[in-house]
Short mmCIF file of C-alpha atoms in Angstrom, two decimals:
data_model
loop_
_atom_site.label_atom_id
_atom_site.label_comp_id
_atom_site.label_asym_id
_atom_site.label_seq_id
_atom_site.Cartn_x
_atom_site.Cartn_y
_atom_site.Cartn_z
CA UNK A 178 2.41 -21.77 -11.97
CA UNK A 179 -1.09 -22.36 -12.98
CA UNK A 180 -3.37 -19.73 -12.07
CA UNK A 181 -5.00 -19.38 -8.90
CA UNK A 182 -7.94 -16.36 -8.57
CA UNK A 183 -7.60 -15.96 -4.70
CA UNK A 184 -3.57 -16.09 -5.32
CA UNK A 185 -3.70 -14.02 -7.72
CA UNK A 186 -5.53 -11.29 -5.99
CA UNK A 187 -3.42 -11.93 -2.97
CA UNK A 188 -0.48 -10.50 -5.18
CA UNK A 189 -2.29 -7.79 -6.51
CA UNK A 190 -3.21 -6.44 -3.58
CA UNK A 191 0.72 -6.67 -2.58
CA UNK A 192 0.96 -4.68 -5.57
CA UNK A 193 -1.16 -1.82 -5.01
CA UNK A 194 -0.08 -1.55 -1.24
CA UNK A 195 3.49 -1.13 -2.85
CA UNK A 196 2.35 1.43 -5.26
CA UNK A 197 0.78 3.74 -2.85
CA UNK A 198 4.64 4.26 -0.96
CA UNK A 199 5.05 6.54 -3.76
CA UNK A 200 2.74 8.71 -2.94
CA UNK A 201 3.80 12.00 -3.20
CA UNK A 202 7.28 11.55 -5.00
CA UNK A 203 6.11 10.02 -8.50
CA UNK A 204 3.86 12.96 -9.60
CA UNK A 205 3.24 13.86 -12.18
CA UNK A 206 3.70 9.61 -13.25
CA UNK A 207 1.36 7.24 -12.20
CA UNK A 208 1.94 4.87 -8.99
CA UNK A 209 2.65 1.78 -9.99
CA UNK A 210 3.13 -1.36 -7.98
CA UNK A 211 4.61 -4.54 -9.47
CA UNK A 212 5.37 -8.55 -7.62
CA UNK A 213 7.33 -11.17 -9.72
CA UNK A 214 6.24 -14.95 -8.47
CA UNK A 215 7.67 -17.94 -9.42
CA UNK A 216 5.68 -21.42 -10.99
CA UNK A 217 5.43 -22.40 -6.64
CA UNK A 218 4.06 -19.15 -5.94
CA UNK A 219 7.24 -17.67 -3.93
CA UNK A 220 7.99 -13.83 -4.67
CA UNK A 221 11.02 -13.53 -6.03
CA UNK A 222 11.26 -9.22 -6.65
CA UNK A 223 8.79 -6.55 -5.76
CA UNK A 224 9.55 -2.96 -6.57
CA UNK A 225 7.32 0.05 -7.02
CA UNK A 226 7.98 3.61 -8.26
CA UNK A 227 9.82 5.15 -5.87
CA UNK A 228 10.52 8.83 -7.14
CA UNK A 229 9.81 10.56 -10.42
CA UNK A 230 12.32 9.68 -13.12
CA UNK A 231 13.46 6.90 -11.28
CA UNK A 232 13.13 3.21 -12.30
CA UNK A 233 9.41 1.69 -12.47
CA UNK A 234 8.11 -0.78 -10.60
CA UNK A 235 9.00 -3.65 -12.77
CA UNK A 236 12.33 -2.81 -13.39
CA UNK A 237 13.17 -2.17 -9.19
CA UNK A 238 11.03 -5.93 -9.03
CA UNK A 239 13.09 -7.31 -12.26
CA UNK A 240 16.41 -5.91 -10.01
CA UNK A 241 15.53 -7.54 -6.99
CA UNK A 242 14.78 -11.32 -8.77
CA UNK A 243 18.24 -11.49 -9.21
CA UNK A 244 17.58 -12.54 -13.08
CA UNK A 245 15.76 -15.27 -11.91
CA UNK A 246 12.54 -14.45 -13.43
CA UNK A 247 12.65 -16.44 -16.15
CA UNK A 248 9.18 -18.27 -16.44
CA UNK A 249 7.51 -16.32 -13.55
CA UNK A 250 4.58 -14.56 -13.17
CA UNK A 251 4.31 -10.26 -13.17
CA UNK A 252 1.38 -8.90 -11.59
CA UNK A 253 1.59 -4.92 -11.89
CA UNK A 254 -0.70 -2.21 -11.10
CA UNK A 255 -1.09 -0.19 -14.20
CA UNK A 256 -0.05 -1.81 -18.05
CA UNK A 257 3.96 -1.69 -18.35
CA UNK A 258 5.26 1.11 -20.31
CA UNK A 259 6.10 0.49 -23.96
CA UNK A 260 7.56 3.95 -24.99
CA UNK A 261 11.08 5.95 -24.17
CA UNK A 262 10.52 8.84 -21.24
CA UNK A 263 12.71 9.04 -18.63
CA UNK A 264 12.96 5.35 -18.77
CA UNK A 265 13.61 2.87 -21.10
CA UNK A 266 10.24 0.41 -21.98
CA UNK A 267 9.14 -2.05 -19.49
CA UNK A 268 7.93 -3.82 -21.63
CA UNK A 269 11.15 -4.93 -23.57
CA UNK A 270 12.89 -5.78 -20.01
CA UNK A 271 9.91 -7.75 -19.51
CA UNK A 272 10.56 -9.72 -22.27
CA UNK A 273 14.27 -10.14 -21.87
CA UNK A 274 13.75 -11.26 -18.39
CA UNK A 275 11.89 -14.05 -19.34
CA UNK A 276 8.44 -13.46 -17.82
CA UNK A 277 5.29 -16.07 -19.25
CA UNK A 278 2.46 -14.36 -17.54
CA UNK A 279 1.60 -10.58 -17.12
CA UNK A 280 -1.32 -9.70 -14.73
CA UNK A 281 -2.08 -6.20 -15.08
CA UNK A 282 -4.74 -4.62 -12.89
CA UNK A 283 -5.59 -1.94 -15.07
CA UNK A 284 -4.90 -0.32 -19.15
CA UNK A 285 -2.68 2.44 -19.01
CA UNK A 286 -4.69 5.62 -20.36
CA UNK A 287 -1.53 7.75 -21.56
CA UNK A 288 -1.93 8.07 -25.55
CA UNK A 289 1.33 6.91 -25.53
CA UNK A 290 0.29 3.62 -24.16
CA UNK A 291 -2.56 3.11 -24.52
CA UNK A 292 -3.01 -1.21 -24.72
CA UNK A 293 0.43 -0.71 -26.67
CA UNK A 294 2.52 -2.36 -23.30
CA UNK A 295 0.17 -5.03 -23.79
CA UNK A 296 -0.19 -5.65 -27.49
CA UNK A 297 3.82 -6.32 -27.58
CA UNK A 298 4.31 -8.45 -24.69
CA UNK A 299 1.33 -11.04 -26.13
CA UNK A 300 3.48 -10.36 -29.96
CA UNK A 301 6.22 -12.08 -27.59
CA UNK A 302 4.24 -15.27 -26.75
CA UNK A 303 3.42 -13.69 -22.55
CA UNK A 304 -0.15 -14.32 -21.80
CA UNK A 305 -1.42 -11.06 -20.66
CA UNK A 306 -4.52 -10.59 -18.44
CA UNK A 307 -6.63 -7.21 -17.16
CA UNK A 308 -8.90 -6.23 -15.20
CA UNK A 309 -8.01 -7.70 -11.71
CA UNK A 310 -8.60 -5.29 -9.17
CA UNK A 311 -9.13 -2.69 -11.08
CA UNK A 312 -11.39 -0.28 -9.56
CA UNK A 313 -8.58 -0.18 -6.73
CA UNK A 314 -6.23 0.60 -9.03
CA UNK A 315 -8.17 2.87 -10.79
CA UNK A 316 -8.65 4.98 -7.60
CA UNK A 317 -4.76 4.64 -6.98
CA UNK A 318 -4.03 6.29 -10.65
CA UNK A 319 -7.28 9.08 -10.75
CA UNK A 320 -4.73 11.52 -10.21
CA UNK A 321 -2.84 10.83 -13.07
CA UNK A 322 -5.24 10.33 -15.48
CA UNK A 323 -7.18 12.94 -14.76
CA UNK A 324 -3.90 15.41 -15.98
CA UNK A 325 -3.40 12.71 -18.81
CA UNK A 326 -7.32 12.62 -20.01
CA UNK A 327 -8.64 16.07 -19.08
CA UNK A 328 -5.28 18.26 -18.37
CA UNK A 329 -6.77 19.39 -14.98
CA UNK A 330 -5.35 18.66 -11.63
CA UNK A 331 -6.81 16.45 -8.92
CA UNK A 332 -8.63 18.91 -6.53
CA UNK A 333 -8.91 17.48 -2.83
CA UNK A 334 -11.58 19.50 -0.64
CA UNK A 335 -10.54 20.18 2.44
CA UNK A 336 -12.42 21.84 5.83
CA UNK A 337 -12.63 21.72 9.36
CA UNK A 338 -16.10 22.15 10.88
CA UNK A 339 -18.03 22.45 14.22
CA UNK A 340 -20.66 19.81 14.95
CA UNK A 341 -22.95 21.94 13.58
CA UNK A 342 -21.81 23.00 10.05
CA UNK A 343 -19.73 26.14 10.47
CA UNK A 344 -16.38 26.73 9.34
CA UNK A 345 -16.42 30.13 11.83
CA UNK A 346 -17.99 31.91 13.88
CA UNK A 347 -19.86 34.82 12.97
CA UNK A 348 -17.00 37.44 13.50
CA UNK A 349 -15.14 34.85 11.21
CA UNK A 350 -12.71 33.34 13.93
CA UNK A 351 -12.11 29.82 13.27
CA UNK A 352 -9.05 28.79 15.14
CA UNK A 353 -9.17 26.12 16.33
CA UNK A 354 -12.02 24.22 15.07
CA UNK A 355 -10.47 20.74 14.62
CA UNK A 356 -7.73 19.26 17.17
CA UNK A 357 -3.92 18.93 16.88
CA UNK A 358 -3.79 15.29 16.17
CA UNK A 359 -6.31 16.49 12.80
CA UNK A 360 -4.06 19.02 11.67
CA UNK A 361 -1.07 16.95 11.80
CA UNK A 362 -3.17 14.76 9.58
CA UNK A 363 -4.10 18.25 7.02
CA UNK A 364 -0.24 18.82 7.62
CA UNK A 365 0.79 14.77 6.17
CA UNK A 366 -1.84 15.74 3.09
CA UNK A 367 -0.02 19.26 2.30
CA UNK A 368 3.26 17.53 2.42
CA UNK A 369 2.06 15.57 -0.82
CA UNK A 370 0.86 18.19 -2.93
CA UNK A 371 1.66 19.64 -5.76
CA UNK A 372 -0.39 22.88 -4.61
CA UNK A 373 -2.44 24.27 -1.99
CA UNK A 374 -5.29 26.65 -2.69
CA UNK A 375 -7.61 29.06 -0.78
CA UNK A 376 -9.12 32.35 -2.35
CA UNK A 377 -8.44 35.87 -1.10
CA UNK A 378 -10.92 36.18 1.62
CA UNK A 379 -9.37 33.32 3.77
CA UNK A 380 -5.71 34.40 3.11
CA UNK A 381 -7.11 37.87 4.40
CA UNK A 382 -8.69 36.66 7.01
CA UNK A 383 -6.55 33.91 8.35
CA UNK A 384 -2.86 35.22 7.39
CA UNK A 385 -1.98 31.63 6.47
CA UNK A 386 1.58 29.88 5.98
CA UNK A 387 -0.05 26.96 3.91
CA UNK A 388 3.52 25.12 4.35
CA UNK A 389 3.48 21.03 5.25
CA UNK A 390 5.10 21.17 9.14
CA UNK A 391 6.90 19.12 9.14
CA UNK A 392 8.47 19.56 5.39
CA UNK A 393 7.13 16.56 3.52
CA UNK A 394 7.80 14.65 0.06
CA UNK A 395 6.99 17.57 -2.27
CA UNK A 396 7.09 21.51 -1.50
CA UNK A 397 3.37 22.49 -2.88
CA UNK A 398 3.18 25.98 -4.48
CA UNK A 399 0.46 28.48 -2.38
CA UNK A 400 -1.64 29.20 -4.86
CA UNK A 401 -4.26 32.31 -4.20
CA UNK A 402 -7.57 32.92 -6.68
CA UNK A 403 -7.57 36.59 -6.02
CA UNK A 404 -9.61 38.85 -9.00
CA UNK A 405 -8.78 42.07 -7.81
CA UNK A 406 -5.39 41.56 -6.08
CA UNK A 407 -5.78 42.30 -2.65
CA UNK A 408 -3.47 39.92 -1.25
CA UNK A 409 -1.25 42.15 1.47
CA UNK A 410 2.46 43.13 0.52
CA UNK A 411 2.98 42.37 4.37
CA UNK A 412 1.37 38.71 4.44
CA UNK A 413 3.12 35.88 5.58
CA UNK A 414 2.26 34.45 1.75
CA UNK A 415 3.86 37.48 0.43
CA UNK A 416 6.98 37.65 2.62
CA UNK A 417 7.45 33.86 2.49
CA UNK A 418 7.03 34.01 -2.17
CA UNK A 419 10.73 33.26 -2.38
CA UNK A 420 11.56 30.66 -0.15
CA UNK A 421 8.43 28.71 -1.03
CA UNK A 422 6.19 29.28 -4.37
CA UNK A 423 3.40 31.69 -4.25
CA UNK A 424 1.06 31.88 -7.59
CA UNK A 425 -2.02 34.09 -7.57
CA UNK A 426 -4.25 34.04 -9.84
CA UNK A 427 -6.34 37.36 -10.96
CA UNK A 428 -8.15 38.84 -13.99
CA UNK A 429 -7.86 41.96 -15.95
CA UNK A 430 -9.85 43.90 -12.84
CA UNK A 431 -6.49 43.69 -11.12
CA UNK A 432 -4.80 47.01 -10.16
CA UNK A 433 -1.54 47.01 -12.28
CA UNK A 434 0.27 48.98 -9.48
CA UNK A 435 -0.59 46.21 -6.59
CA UNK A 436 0.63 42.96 -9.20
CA UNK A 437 3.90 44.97 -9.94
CA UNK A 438 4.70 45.34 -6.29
CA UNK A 439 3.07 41.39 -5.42
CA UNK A 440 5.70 40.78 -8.72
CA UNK A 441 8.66 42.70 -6.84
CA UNK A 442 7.86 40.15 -3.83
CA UNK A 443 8.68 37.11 -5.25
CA UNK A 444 5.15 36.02 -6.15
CA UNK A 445 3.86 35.05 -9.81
CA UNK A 446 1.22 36.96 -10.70
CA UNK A 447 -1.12 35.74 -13.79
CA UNK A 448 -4.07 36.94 -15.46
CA UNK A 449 -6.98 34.08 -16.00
CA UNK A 450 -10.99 34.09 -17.45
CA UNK A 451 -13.17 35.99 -15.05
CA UNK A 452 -16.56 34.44 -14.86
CA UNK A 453 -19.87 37.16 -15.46
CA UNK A 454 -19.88 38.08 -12.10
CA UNK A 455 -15.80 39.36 -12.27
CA UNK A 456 -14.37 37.07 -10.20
CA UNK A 457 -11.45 34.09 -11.48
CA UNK A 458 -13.31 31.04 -13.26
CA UNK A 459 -12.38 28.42 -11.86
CA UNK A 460 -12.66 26.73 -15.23
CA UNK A 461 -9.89 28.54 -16.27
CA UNK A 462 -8.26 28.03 -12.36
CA UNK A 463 -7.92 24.40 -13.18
CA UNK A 464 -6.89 24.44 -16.82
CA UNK A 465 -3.90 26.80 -15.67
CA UNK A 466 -3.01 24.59 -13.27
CA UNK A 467 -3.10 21.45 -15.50
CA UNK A 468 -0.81 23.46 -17.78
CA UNK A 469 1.77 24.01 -15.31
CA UNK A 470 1.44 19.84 -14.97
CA UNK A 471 0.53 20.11 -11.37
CA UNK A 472 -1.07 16.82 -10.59
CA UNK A 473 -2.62 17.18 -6.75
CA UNK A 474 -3.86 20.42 -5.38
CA UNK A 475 -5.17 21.24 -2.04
CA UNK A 476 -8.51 23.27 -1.71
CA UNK A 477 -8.60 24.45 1.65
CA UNK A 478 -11.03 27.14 1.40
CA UNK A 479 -13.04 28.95 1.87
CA UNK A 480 -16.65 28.12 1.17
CA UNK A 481 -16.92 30.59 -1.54
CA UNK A 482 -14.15 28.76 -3.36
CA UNK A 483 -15.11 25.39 -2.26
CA UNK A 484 -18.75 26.35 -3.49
CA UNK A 485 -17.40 27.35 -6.70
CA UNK A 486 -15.44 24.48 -7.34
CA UNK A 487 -18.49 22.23 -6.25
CA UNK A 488 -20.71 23.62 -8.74
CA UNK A 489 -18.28 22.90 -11.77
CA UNK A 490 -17.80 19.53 -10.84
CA UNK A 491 -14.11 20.33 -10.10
CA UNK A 492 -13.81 18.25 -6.69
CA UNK A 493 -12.35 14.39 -7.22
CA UNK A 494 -12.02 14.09 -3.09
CA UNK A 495 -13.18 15.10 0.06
CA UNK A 496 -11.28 15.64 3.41
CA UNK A 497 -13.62 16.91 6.15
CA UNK A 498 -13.04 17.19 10.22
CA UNK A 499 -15.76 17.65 12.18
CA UNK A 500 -15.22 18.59 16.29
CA UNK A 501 -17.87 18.25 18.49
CA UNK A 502 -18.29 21.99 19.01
CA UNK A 503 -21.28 24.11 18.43
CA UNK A 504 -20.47 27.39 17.63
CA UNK A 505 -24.24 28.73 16.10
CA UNK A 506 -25.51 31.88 14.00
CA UNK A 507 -27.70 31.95 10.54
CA UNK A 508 -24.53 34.00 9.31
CA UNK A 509 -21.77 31.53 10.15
CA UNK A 510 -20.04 29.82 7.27
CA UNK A 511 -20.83 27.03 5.81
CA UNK A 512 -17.57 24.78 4.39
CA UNK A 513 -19.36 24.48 0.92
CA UNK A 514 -21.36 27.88 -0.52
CA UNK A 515 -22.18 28.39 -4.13
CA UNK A 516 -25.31 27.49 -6.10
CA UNK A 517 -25.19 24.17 -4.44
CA UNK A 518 -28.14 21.15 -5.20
CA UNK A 519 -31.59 21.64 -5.75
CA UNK A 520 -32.27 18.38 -3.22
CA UNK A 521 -30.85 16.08 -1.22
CA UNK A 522 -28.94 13.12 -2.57
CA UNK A 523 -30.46 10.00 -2.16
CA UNK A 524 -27.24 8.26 -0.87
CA UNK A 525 -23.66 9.59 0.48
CA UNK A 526 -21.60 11.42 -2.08
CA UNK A 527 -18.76 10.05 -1.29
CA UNK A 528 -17.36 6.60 -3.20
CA UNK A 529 -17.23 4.27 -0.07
CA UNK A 530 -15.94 6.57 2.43
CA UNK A 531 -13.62 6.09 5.27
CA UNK A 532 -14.84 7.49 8.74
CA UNK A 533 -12.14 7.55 11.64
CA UNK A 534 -11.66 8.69 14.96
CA UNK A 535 -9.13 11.50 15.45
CA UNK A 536 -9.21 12.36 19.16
CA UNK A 537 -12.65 13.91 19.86
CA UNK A 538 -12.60 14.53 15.95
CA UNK A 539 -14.59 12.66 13.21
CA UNK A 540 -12.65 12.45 10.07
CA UNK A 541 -14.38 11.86 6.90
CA UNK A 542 -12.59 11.17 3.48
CA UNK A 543 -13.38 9.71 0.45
CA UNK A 544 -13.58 10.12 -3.58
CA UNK A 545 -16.34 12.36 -4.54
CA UNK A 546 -18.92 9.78 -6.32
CA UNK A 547 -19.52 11.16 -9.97
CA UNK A 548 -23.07 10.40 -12.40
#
């Protein structure tokens, strides 16, 4: 089959719709989409990965041709695999099968990659061709290549707030701000994470669960950035540590008494960087977190944490509901506190943001634009 540029991206697309059903089940590997075509342009096997350590996309798309691939077209997400992991190479089932033409959307960043994939597949005679679709693909894989590139997680900001700006009211109630329908929607986005993170003053304040309800793909670990250790023996967190992970994260100013007894509850306790004014550096927050291999976490607050994590450059996306309440007060929260910008940007922060209806609630998400 000749090529065709609006076919082609017709197929891609099918490819990176495919790769986003693993959302949730692949981490810490990339998602990967992947559509075999034949020389008259009918799909023959399409396959993405469905659960970590399970069979990549080509190989479920290779399965499903029936080994009738032979001189057909591949259009994948992300640059087939050329190493052993938990799988054997793509690449070299790729070859066997028979397949002419490769369309990759994107180069696989992983050292272990790395244009290899595609460097043997062209020694085979397969013309190989990037770069199709690739932002979208890019976007699809941030997660991953962010813990592959920079060994941090993906952090995903996440508030509800009143129509105008607060996060509470001045006594610090905030139930409920946003609307049921939203929360299912916070309750879908905890059900794919790897962790879920708020600092000491909410989990004080609130007495959160932090669970996905229902139970989604992955069981995220509650993680708390508490310096001093004041997280109650008597919290839900606490009493909850050993049926669902609970990591908090404190510094040397810790009371050695209060982390023994946390310990005897079931909840990791470990000792991180405190910044100059003594509190957890969040630095040091996400490099522990990368080392544990924990691809997306959850930042749900509050806007002392969310501040903090603004300021380092530390948020890749934004989830934010906004009600159409008005709640008041010069000494209401904000979602976002910290240092903050010295203006106004010029244009939204946010890499082509999606705006939706929930209800009565407006709900904003998008990638966090970087310079």
């Amino acid at each position: 089959m000749s090529s065709n540029p609006a076919f082609d991206e017709q197929m891609m697309q099918r490819a990176l719709e495919l790769a986003g059903r693993g959302r949730g089940r692949v981490e810490p590997n990339p998602l990967v989409g992947a559509v075999i075509v034949d020389e008259h342009g009918t799909i023959l096997g399409e396959g993405w990965h469905e659960y970590y350590g399970g069979p990549h996309a080509e190989i479920r798309a290779l399965e499903q041709s029936r080994g009738a691939a032979s001189g057909a077209t591949l259009y994948v997400t992300l640059e087939p695999c050329c190493h052993f992991g938990k799988t054997p190479p793509c690449s070299q089932a790729i070859i066997a099968a028979g397949i002419v033409r490769v369309v990759a959307a994107m180069r696989d960043p992983n050292p272990r990659v790395d244009g290899g994939g595609i460097e043997e597949l062209r020694g085979a005679g397969i013309t190989v061709e990037t770069g199709l679709l690739a932002t979208q693909a890019s976007r699809l894989v941030g997660p991953f290549v962010k813990l592959i590139t920079r060994q941090k997680p993906w952090f995903l900001a996440k508030w509800a707030m009143t129509l105008d700006g607060k996060i509470a009211a001045r006594t610090g109630h905030s139930q409920w701000i946003s609307n049921e329908s939203s929360r299912n929607i916070v309750h879908q986005l905890r059900g794919r994470m790897d962790g879920i993170l708020v600092g000491v003053a909410t989990a004080l304040a609130d007495d959160p669960s932090l669970t996905a309800r229902p139970p989604g793909p992955r069981q995220a670990t509650r993680i708390i950035v508490d310096s001093t250790a004041r997280l109650p023996v008597n919290s839900r967190l606490v009493e909850t540590a050993r049926q669902t992970p609970v990591l908090l994260l404190t510094t040397v100013n810790a009371d050695t008494d209060r982390c023994e007894r946390l310990r005897a509850m079931g909840v990791e306790v470990v000792q991180i960087d405190s910044d100059p004014h003594g509190k957890c550096d969040v630095e040091s927050v996400a490099k522990e977190l990368g080392r544990r291999r924990l691809t997306n976490v959850l930042v749900e607050g509050g806007s002392q944490i969310l501040g903090a994590f603004f300021d380092r450059n530390l948020i890749d996306e934004v989830h934010t509901f906004i009600s159409p309440k008005l709640v008041g007060g010069g000494n209401a929260l904000t979602p976002v506190a910290g240092i903050g910008l010295d203006w106004i940007p010029q244009h939204s922060s946010l890499d082509e943001p999606v705006v939706e209806l929930v209800g009565e609630d407006v709900y904003i998400h998008g990638l966090l634009k970087r310079a």
